Coordinates of N, CA and C in Angstrom, one line a residue:
X1 N 130.3 98.8 71.6 CA 130.5 99.7 70.5 C 131.2 99.0 69.4
X2 N 132.0 98.1 69.7 CA 132.7 97.3 68.7 C 131.7 96.6 67.8
X3 N 130.6 96.1 68.4 CA 129.6 95.4 67.6 C 128.9 96.3 66.6
X4 N 128.9 97.6 66.9 CA 128.3 98.6 66.0 C 129.3 99.0 64.9
X5 N 130.5 98.4 64.9 CA 131.6 98.8 64.0 C 132.4 100.0 64.3
X6 N 132.3 100.4 65.6 CA 133.0 101.6 66.1 C 134.3 101.2 66.7
X7 N 135.3 102.0 66.6 CA 136.6 101.7 67.2 C 136.6 101.8 68.7
X8 N 137.4 101.0 69.4 CA 137.5 101.2 70.9 C 138.0 102.6 71.2
X9 N 137.3 103.1 72.2 CA 137.7 104.5 72.6 C 137.3 104.7 74.1
X10 N 137.9 105.5 74.8 CA 137.5 105.8 76.2 C 136.1 106.4 76.2
X11 N 135.4 106.3 77.3 CA 134.1 106.8 77.5 C 134.2 107.8 78.6
X12 N 134.5 109.0 78.4 CA 134.6 110.0 79.5 C 133.2 110.4 80.0
X13 N 133.2 111.0 81.2 CA 132.0 111.5 81.8 C 131.8 113.0 81.4
X14 N 130.6 113.4 81.2 CA 130.2 114.8 81.0 C 130.3 115.5 82.4
X15 N 130.0 116.8 82.4 CA 130.0 117.5 83.7 C 128.9 117.0 84.6
X16 N 127.8 116.5 84.1 CA 126.7 116.0 84.9 C 126.9 114.6 85.3
X17 N 128.0 114.0 85.0 CA 128.3 112.6 85.4 C 127.9 111.5 84.4
X18 N 127.1 111.9 83.4 CA 126.6 111.0 82.4 C 127.7 110.7 81.4
X19 N 127.7 109.5 80.8 CA 128.7 109.1 79.8 C 128.7 110.1 78.6
X20 N 129.8 110.4 78.1 CA 129.9 111.2 76.8 C 130.1 110.3 75.7
X21 N 128.9 109.8 75.2 CA 129.0 108.8 74.1 C 129.5 109.5 72.8
X22 N 130.2 108.7 72.0 CA 130.8 109.2 70.7 C 129.6 109.8 69.8
X23 N 130.0 110.7 68.9 CA 129.0 111.2 68.0 C 128.3 110.0 67.3
X24 N 127.0 110.2 67.2 CA 126.2 109.2 66.4 C 125.8 107.9 67.3
X25 N 126.2 107.9 68.6 CA 125.9 106.8 69.4 C 125.1 107.2 70.6
X26 N 124.1 106.4 71.0 CA 123.4 106.6 72.3 C 123.6 105.4 73.1
X27 N 123.4 105.5 74.4 CA 123.6 104.3 75.3 C 123.2 104.6 76.7
X28 N 123.4 103.6 77.5 CA 123.0 103.7 78.9 C 123.9 102.6 79.7
X29 N 124.3 103.0 80.9 CA 125.1 102.1 81.7 C 124.4 101.9 83.0
X30 N 124.6 100.7 83.6 CA 124.0 100.4 84.9 C 124.9 99.5 85.7
X31 N 124.7 99.5 87.0 CA 125.4 98.6 87.8 C 124.7 98.4 89.1
X32 N 124.9 97.2 89.7 CA 124.3 96.9 91.0 C 124.9 95.7 91.6
X33 N 125.5 95.8 92.8 CA 126.0 94.7 93.5 C 126.6 93.5 92.7
X34 N 127.7 93.7 92.1 CA 128.4 92.7 91.4 C 127.9 92.4 89.9
X35 N 127.0 93.3 89.4 CA 126.5 93.2 88.0 C 126.6 94.5 87.4
X36 N 127.2 94.6 86.2 CA 127.1 95.8 85.4 C 126.9 95.5 84.0
X37 N 126.4 96.5 83.3 CA 126.1 96.3 81.9 C 125.9 97.6 81.1
X38 N 125.9 97.6 79.8 CA 125.7 98.7 79.0 C 124.9 98.3 77.8
X39 N 124.1 99.2 77.2 CA 123.5 99.1 76.0 C 123.8 100.3 75.1
X40 N 124.0 100.0 73.8 CA 124.4 101.1 72.9 C 123.6 100.9 71.6
X41 N 123.4 102.0 70.9 CA 122.7 101.9 69.6 C 123.2 103.1 68.7
X42 N 123.0 103.0 67.4 CA 123.3 104.1 66.6 C 122.1 105.1 66.7
X43 N 122.5 106.4 66.8 CA 121.5 107.5 67.0 C 120.6 107.5 65.7
X44 N 121.0 107.1 64.6 CA 120.2 107.0 63.4 C 119.0 106.1 63.6
X45 N 119.1 105.1 64.5 CA 118.1 104.1 64.7 C 117.3 104.3 66.0
X46 N 118.0 104.8 67.0 CA 117.4 105.0 68.4 C 117.8 106.4 68.9
X47 N 116.8 107.2 69.3 CA 117.1 108.5 69.8 C 117.7 108.5 71.2
X48 N 117.2 107.6 72.1 CA 117.7 107.5 73.4 C 117.5 106.1 74.0
X49 N 118.3 105.8 75.0 CA 118.2 104.5 75.6 C 118.2 104.7 77.2
X50 N 117.6 103.8 77.9 CA 117.7 103.7 79.3 C 117.8 102.3 79.7
X51 N 118.7 102.0 80.7 CA 119.0 100.6 81.1 C 119.2 100.5 82.6
X52 N 118.6 99.6 83.2 CA 118.7 99.4 84.7 C 118.8 98.0 85.1
X53 N 119.6 97.7 86.1 CA 119.6 96.4 86.7 C 119.4 96.6 88.2
X54 N 118.5 95.7 88.7 CA 118.2 95.7 90.2 C 118.4 94.3 90.7
X55 N 118.6 94.1 92.0 CA 118.5 92.8 92.6 C 117.1 92.3 92.5
X56 N 116.9 91.1 92.3 CA 115.6 90.5 92.1 C 115.0 90.2 93.5
X57 N 115.0 91.1 94.3 CA 114.4 91.0 95.7 C 113.2 91.9 95.8
X58 N 112.3 91.6 96.8 CA 111.2 92.4 96.9 C 111.5 93.8 97.3
X59 N 110.8 94.8 96.7 CA 110.9 96.2 97.0 C 110.4 96.4 98.4
X60 N 111.0 97.2 99.2 CA 110.5 97.5 100.6 C 109.1 98.1 100.4
X61 N 108.1 97.4 101.0 CA 106.7 97.8 100.8 C 106.4 99.2 101.2
X62 N 107.2 99.8 102.1 CA 107.0 101.2 102.5 C 107.4 102.1 101.3
X63 N 108.1 101.7 100.4 CA 108.5 102.5 99.2 C 107.5 102.5 98.1
X64 N 106.6 101.5 98.1 CA 105.7 101.4 97.0 C 104.9 102.7 96.7
X65 N 104.3 103.4 97.7 CA 103.6 104.6 97.4 C 104.5 105.7 96.8
X66 N 105.8 105.7 97.0 CA 106.7 106.6 96.4 C 107.1 106.3 95.0
X67 N 106.8 105.0 94.6 CA 107.2 104.6 93.3 C 106.0 104.4 92.4
X68 N 104.9 103.9 92.9 CA 103.7 103.6 92.1 C 102.5 104.5 92.4
X69 N 101.8 104.8 91.3 CA 100.6 105.5 91.4 C 99.5 104.5 91.9
X70 N 98.4 105.0 92.3 CA 97.2 104.2 92.8 C 96.8 103.2 91.7
X71 N 96.8 103.6 90.4 CA 96.4 102.7 89.4 C 97.4 101.6 89.2
X72 N 98.7 102.0 89.3 CA 99.7 101.0 89.2 C 99.6 100.0 90.4
X73 N 99.3 100.4 91.6 CA 99.2 99.5 92.7 C 98.0 98.6 92.5
X74 N 96.9 99.1 91.9 CA 95.8 98.2 91.5 C 96.2 97.2 90.4
X75 N 97.0 97.6 89.5 CA 97.5 96.7 88.4 C 98.4 95.6 89.0
X76 N 99.3 96.0 89.9 CA 100.2 95.0 90.6 C 99.4 93.9 91.3
X77 N 98.3 94.3 91.9 CA 97.4 93.3 92.6 C 96.8 92.3 91.6
X78 N 96.6 92.8 90.3 CA 96.0 91.9 89.3 C 97.0 91.1 88.5
X79 N 98.3 91.4 88.7 CA 99.4 90.6 87.9 C 99.6 89.3 88.6
X80 N 100.1 88.3 87.8 CA 100.3 87.0 88.3 C 101.3 87.0 89.5
X81 N 100.8 86.5 90.6 CA 101.7 86.6 91.9 C 102.6 85.5 92.0
X82 N 102.5 84.5 91.1 CA 103.5 83.4 91.2 C 104.6 83.5 90.2
X83 N 104.7 84.7 89.6 CA 105.8 85.0 88.7 C 107.1 85.1 89.4
X84 N 108.2 85.0 88.7 CA 109.6 85.2 89.3 C 109.9 86.7 89.4
X85 N 109.0 87.5 89.2 CA 109.2 89.0 89.3 C 108.5 89.6 90.5
X86 N 109.2 90.4 91.3 CA 108.5 91.2 92.3 C 108.0 92.4 91.5
X87 N 106.7 92.5 91.3 CA 106.1 93.6 90.5 C 106.5 95.0 91.0
X88 N 106.4 95.3 92.2 CA 106.8 96.7 92.7 C 108.3 96.9 92.3
X89 N 109.2 95.9 92.4 CA 110.6 96.1 92.0 C 110.7 96.4 90.5
X90 N 109.8 95.7 89.7 CA 109.8 95.9 88.3 C 109.4 97.3 88.0
X91 N 108.4 97.8 88.6 CA 108.0 99.2 88.4 C 109.1 100.2 88.7
X92 N 109.8 99.9 89.9 CA 110.9 100.8 90.3 C 112.0 100.8 89.2
X93 N 112.4 99.6 88.7 CA 113.5 99.5 87.7 C 113.0 100.1 86.4
X94 N 111.8 99.8 86.0 CA 111.4 100.3 84.7 C 111.3 101.8 84.7
X95 N 110.9 102.4 85.8 CA 110.9 103.9 85.9 C 112.3 104.4 85.9
X96 N 113.3 103.7 86.5 CA 114.7 104.1 86.4 C 115.2 104.1 85.0
X97 N 114.8 103.1 84.2 CA 115.2 103.0 82.8 C 114.5 104.2 82.0
X98 N 113.2 104.4 82.3 CA 112.5 105.5 81.6 C 113.2 106.9 82.0
X99 N 113.5 107.1 83.2 CA 114.2 108.3 83.7 C 115.5 108.5 82.9
X100 N 116.3 107.5 82.8 CA 117.6 107.6 82.1 C 117.3 107.9 80.6
X101 N 116.3 107.3 80.0 CA 116.0 107.5 78.6 C 115.6 108.9 78.4
X102 N 114.7 109.4 79.2 CA 114.2 110.8 79.1 C 115.3 111.8 79.4
X103 N 116.1 111.5 80.4 CA 117.2 112.4 80.7 C 118.2 112.5 79.5
X104 N 118.5 111.4 78.9 CA 119.4 111.3 77.8 C 118.9 112.0 76.6
X105 N 117.5 112.0 76.4 CA 116.9 112.5 75.3 C 116.7 114.0 75.4
X106 N 116.2 114.5 76.5 CA 115.7 115.9 76.7 C 116.4 116.6 77.9
X107 N 117.2 115.9 78.6 CA 117.8 116.5 79.8 C 116.7 116.7 80.9
X108 N 115.5 116.0 80.7 CA 114.4 116.2 81.6 C 114.4 115.2 82.7
X109 N 114.3 115.8 83.9 CA 114.2 114.9 85.1 C 112.8 114.6 85.4
X110 N 112.4 113.4 85.2 CA 111.0 113.0 85.4 C 110.9 112.2 86.7
X111 N 109.9 112.5 87.5 CA 109.7 111.8 88.8 C 109.0 110.5 88.6
X112 N 109.1 109.6 89.5 CA 108.5 108.3 89.4 C 107.0 108.4 89.4
X113 N 106.4 109.3 90.0 CA 104.9 109.4 90.0 C 104.4 110.3 88.9
X114 N 105.3 110.9 88.1 CA 105.0 111.7 86.9 C 104.7 110.8 85.7
X115 N 104.9 109.5 85.8 CA 104.7 108.6 84.7 C 103.9 107.4 85.3
X116 N 103.2 106.8 84.4 CA 102.4 105.6 84.8 C 102.7 104.5 83.8
X117 N 102.9 103.3 84.3 CA 103.2 102.1 83.4 C 102.0 101.1 83.3
X118 N 102.0 100.5 82.2 CA 101.1 99.3 82.0 C 102.1 98.2 81.6
X119 N 102.0 97.1 82.3 CA 102.9 95.9 82.2 C 102.2 94.8 81.5
X120 N 102.8 94.2 80.5 CA 102.4 93.0 79.8 C 103.3 91.9 80.3
X121 N 102.9 91.1 81.3 CA 103.8 90.1 81.9 C 104.2 89.0 81.0
X122 N 103.3 88.7 80.0 CA 103.5 87.5 79.1 C 104.6 87.9 78.0
X123 N 104.6 89.1 77.6 CA 105.5 89.5 76.6 C 106.7 90.2 77.2
X124 N 106.8 90.3 78.5 CA 107.9 91.0 79.2 C 108.1 92.4 78.6
X125 N 107.0 93.1 78.5 CA 107.1 94.5 78.0 C 106.3 95.4 78.9
X126 N 106.6 96.7 78.8 CA 105.8 97.7 79.5 C 105.7 99.0 78.6
X127 N 104.6 99.7 78.9 CA 104.4 101.0 78.2 C 104.2 102.1 79.2
X128 N 104.6 103.3 78.9 CA 104.4 104.4 79.8 C 103.6 105.5 79.2
X129 N 103.0 106.3 80.1 CA 102.2 107.4 79.7 C 103.1 108.5 79.1
X130 N 104.4 108.3 79.1 CA 105.4 109.2 78.4 C 105.5 108.9 76.9
X131 N 104.8 107.8 76.5 CA 104.9 107.4 75.1 C 106.0 106.5 74.8
X132 N 106.8 106.1 75.9 CA 107.9 105.2 75.7 C 107.5 103.8 76.1
X133 N 108.2 102.9 75.5 CA 108.0 101.5 75.9 C 109.3 100.8 76.2
X134 N 109.2 99.7 76.9 CA 110.4 99.0 77.3 C 110.2 97.5 77.5
X135 N 111.2 96.9 77.8 CA 111.2 95.4 78.1 C 111.8 95.1 79.4
X136 N 111.5 93.9 79.9 CA 112.2 93.5 81.2 C 112.5 92.0 81.1
X137 N 113.5 91.7 81.9 CA 114.0 90.3 81.9 C 114.4 89.9 83.3
X138 N 113.7 89.0 83.9 CA 114.2 88.5 85.2 C 115.3 87.5 84.9
X139 N 116.4 87.5 85.5 CA 117.5 86.6 85.2 C 118.3 86.3 86.5
X140 N 117.8 85.2 87.2 CA 118.5 84.7 88.4 C 118.3 85.8 89.5
X141 N 119.4 86.3 90.0 CA 119.4 87.2 91.1 C 119.1 88.6 90.7
X142 N 118.9 88.9 89.4 CA 118.8 90.2 88.9 C 117.6 90.4 88.0
X143 N 117.2 91.7 87.9 CA 116.1 92.1 87.1 C 116.6 93.2 86.2
X144 N 116.5 93.0 84.9 CA 116.9 94.0 83.9 C 115.7 94.6 83.3
X145 N 115.8 95.9 83.1 CA 114.8 96.7 82.3 C 115.5 97.6 81.4
X146 N 114.8 97.9 80.3 CA 115.4 98.8 79.3 C 114.2 99.6 78.6
X147 N 114.5 100.8 78.3 CA 113.5 101.6 77.6 C 114.2 102.3 76.4
X148 N 113.4 102.6 75.4 CA 114.0 103.3 74.2 C 113.0 104.3 73.6
X149 N 113.6 105.2 73.0 CA 112.9 106.3 72.2 C 113.3 106.1 70.8
X150 N 112.4 105.8 69.9 CA 112.7 105.6 68.5 C 113.3 106.9 67.9
X151 N 114.1 106.7 66.8 CA 114.7 107.9 66.2 C 113.6 108.6 65.4

């Protein structure tokens, strides 16, 4: 928040456990096994943000039908299999980012199978049927995803 020109301030939790961002600020916090991070923006530029970090390990194959639609499973089969990304894990993480973004924006809880993603592996971007888009970054032992809703 300091980078946005805002003073240091505590970040209390709301009743639902979500961060109570200062007026005019949106953001998202994530953590996983020794890694944590946050993203913030001015509400005048971004309406909502979602951010997730996952271990860069393969998603349990039994979970794929609970995370991915049939079309997404077909898309995964067509994505480059030599990439440093486990595509099912990416879909899981991207949907976590989208969930956080939608929840921050509308208080709406969206299920993983209620949205469908299209991934552009070369540009490290994804688009959702919810009209939101995001980016992903594999980084060593972690996979980062973020989604945003323009102001």
